[in-house]
Tab-separated table of C-alpha atoms in Angstrom:
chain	number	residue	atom	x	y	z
A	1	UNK	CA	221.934	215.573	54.757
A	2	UNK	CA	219.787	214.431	57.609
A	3	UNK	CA	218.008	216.125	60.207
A	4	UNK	CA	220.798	216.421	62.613
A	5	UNK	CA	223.113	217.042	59.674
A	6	UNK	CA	221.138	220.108	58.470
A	7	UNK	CA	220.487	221.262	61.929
A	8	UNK	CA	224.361	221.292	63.358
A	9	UNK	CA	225.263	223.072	59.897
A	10	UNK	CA	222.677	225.744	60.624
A	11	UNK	CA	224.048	225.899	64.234
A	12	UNK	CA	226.952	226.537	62.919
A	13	UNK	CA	226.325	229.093	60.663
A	14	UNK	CA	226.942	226.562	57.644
A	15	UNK	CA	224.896	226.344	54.806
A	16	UNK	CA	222.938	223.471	55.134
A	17	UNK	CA	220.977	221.386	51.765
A	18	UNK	CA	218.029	223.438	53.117
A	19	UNK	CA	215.898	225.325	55.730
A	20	UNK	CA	215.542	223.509	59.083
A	21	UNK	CA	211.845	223.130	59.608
A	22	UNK	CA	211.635	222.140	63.648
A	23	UNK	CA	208.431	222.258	65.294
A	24	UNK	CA	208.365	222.182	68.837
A	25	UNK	CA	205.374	220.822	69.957
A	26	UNK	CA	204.222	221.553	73.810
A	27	UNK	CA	201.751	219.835	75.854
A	28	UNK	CA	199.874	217.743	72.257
A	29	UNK	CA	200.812	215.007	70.866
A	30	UNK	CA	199.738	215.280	67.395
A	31	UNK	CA	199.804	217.793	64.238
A	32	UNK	CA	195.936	218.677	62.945
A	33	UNK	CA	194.144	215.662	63.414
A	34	UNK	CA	193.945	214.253	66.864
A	35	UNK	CA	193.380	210.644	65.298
A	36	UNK	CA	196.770	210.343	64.337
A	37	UNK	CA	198.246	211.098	67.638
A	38	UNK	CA	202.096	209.513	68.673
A	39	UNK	CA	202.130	207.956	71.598
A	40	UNK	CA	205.981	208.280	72.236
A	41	UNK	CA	208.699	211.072	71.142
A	42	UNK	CA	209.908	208.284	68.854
A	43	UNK	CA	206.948	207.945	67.072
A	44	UNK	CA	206.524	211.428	66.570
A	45	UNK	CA	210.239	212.136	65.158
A	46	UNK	CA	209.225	209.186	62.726
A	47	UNK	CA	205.866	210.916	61.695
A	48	UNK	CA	208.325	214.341	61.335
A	49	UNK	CA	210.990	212.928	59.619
A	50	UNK	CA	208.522	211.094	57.087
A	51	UNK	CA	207.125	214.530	56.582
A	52	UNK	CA	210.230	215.908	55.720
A	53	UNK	CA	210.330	218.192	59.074
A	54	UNK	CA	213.376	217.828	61.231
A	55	UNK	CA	212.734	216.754	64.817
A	56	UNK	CA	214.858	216.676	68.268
A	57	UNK	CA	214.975	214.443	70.936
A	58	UNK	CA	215.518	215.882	74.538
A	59	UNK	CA	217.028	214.375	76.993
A	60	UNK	CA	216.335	215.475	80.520
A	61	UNK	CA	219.100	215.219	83.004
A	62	UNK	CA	217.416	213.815	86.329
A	63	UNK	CA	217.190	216.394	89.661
A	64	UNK	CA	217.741	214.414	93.036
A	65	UNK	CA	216.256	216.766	95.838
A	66	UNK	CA	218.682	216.397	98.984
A	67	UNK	CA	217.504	213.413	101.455
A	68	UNK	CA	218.492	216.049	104.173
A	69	UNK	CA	215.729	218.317	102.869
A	70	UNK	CA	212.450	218.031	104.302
A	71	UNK	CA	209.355	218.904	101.775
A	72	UNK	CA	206.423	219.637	102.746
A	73	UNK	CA	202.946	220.783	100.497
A	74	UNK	CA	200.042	222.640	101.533
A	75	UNK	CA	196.678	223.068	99.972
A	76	UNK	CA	194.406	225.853	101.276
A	77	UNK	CA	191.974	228.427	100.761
A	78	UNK	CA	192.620	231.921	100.911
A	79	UNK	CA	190.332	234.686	101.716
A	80	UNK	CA	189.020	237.153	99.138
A	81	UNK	CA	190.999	234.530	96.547
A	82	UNK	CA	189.086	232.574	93.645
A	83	UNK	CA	191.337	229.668	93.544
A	84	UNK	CA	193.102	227.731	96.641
A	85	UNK	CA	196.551	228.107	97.266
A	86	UNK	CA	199.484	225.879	97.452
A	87	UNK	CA	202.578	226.252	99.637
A	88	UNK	CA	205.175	224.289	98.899
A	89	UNK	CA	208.184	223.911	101.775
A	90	UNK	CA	211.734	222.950	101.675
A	91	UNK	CA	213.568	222.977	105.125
A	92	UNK	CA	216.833	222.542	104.372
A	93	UNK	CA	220.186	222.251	106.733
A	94	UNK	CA	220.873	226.241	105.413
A	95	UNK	CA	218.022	227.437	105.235
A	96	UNK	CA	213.970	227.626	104.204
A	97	UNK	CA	212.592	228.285	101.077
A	98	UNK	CA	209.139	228.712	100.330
A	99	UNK	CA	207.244	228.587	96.827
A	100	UNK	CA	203.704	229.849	97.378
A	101	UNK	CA	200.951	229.164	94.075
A	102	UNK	CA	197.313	229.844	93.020
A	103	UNK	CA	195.577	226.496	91.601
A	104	UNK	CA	194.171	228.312	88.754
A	105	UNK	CA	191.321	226.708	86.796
A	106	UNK	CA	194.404	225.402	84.034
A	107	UNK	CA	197.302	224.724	86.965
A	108	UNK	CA	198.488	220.717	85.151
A	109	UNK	CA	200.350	219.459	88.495
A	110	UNK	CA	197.864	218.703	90.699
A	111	UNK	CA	199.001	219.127	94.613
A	112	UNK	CA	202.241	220.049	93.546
A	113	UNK	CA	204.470	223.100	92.763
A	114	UNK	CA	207.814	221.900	90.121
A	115	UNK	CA	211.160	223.933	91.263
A	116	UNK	CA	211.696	224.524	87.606
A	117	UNK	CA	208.583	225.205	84.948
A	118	UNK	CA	206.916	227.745	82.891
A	119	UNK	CA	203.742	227.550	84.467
A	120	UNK	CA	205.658	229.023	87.909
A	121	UNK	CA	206.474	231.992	86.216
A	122	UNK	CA	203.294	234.420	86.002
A	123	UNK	CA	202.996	236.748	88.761
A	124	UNK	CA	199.245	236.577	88.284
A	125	UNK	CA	199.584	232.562	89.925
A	126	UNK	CA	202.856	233.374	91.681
A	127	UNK	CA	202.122	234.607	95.365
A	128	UNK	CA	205.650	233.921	96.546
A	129	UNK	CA	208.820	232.884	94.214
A	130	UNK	CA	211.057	230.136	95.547
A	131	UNK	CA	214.147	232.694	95.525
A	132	UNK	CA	213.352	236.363	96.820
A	133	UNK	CA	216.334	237.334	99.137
A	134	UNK	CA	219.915	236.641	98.332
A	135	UNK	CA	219.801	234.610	101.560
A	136	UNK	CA	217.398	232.133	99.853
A	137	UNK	CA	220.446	231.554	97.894
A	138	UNK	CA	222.473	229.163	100.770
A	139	UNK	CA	219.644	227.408	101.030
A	140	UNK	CA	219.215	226.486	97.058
A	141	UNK	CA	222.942	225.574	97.343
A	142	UNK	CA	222.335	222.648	99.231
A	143	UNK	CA	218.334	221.458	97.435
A	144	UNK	CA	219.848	219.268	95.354
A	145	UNK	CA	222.719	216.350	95.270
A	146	UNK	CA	224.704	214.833	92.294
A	147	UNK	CA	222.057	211.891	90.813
A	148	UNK	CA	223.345	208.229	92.003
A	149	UNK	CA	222.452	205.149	92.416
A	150	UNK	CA	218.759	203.607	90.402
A	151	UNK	CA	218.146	207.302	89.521
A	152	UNK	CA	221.412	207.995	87.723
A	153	UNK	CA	221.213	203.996	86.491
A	154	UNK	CA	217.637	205.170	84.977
A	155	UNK	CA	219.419	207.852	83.630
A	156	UNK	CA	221.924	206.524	81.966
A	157	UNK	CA	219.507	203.842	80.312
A	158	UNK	CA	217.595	205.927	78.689
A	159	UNK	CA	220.504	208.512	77.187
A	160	UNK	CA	221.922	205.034	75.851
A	161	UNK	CA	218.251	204.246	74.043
A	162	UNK	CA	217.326	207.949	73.010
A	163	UNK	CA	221.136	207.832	71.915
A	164	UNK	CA	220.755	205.058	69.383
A	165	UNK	CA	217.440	205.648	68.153
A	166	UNK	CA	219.395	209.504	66.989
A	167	UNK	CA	222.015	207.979	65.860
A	168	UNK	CA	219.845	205.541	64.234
A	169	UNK	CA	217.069	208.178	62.635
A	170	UNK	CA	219.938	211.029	62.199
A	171	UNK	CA	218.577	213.009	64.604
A	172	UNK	CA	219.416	215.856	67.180
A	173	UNK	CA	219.933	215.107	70.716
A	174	UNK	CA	219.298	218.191	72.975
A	175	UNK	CA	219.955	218.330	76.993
A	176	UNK	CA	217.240	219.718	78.505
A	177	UNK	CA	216.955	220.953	81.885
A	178	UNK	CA	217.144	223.932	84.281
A	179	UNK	CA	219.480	226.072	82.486
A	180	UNK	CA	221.121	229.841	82.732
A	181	UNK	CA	218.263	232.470	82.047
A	182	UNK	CA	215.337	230.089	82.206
A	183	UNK	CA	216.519	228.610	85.654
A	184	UNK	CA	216.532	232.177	87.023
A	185	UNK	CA	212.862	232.964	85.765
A	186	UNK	CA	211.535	230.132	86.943
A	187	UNK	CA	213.597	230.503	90.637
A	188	UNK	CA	212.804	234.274	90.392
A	189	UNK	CA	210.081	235.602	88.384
A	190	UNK	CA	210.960	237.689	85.298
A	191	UNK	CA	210.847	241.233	87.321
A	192	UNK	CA	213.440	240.060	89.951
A	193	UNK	CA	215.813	237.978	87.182
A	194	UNK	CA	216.093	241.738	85.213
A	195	UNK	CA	216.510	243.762	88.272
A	196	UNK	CA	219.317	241.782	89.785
A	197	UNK	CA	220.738	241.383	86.237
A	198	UNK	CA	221.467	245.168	86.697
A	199	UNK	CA	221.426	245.561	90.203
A	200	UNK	CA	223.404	243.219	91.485
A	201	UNK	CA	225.060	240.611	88.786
């Protein structure tokens, strides 16, 4: 079996030639030793693979914020605060959301605030969450548009490389994007996600 063999049979609840072992490695790009670093996903499912780990590649569908949306970011200090704040607005035809941020000492985007990522998620460097009212709601509806043109292009071109180099290693593809439950967290914070869950599904 190969990696992508072993891992759709376990996925399936098939017994597979053996154990899975997938490491998902955030933010590094190497195991122990720094010196032997990959410089691209491929080379590190190459390192894994000659290993004898199984590996993954992702493939991240592209977002295309709506050209009707306006966006504009803020970076300020705040009184009695530590660490400036950034306000991130998107006026859209329904609606206004805001998505309000401490720049704590380890924030990684710069003058920025991503719609959808973990580090958006703590209330200790969330002041304000993108989605608070169900009215915030219209306004998400209309954030984002189908991808098109060079972005969808783009898009395409690199499912078609990530595709052969799988099918070519026999490994796992994965879509990776906003999705279900970690969407909501990131649009909501955890507290709100639960409450609603039960409050108001």
């Amino acid at each position: 079996m190969n990696s992508r063999d072993r891992m759709v049979a376990s996925i399936c609840c098939e017994e597979p030639d053996r154990v899975p072992v997938y490491l998902r490695v955030f933010e590094r790009n190497y195991l122990v030793n720094r010196d032997l670093a990959w410089r691209s996903r491929f080379e590190r499912v190459k390192l894994f693979l000659s290993l004898g780990l199984d590996d993954v590649l992702n493939l991240h569908p592209p977002l295309m914020v709506n050209s009707e949306v306006e966006v504009k970011v803020v970076k300020k200090p705040e009184a009695g605060e530590e660490y400036p704040i950034l306000v991130k607005k998107y006026s859209t035809p329904k609606g206004t959301l805001k998505h309000i941020v401490k720049m704590t000492r380890d924030w990684p985007h710069g003058e920025d605030i991503p719609v959808f990522n973990d580090y958006i998620v703590p209330r200790t460097r969330v002041k304000k969450y993108l989605v608070e009212r169900e009215e915030d709601l219209d306004a998400l509806s209309v954030l984002f548009v189908r991808p098109n043109g060079l972005v969808l292009e783009n898009f395409l071109e690199e499912a078609e490389r990530i595709g052969g180099f799988a099918e070519e290693n026999g490994v796992l593809v994965m879509g990776w994007g906003p999705m279900g439950g970690d969407a909501v967290i990131w649009l909501c914070g955890i507290e709100r996600a639960i409450r609603w869950a039960f409050t108001k599904p």
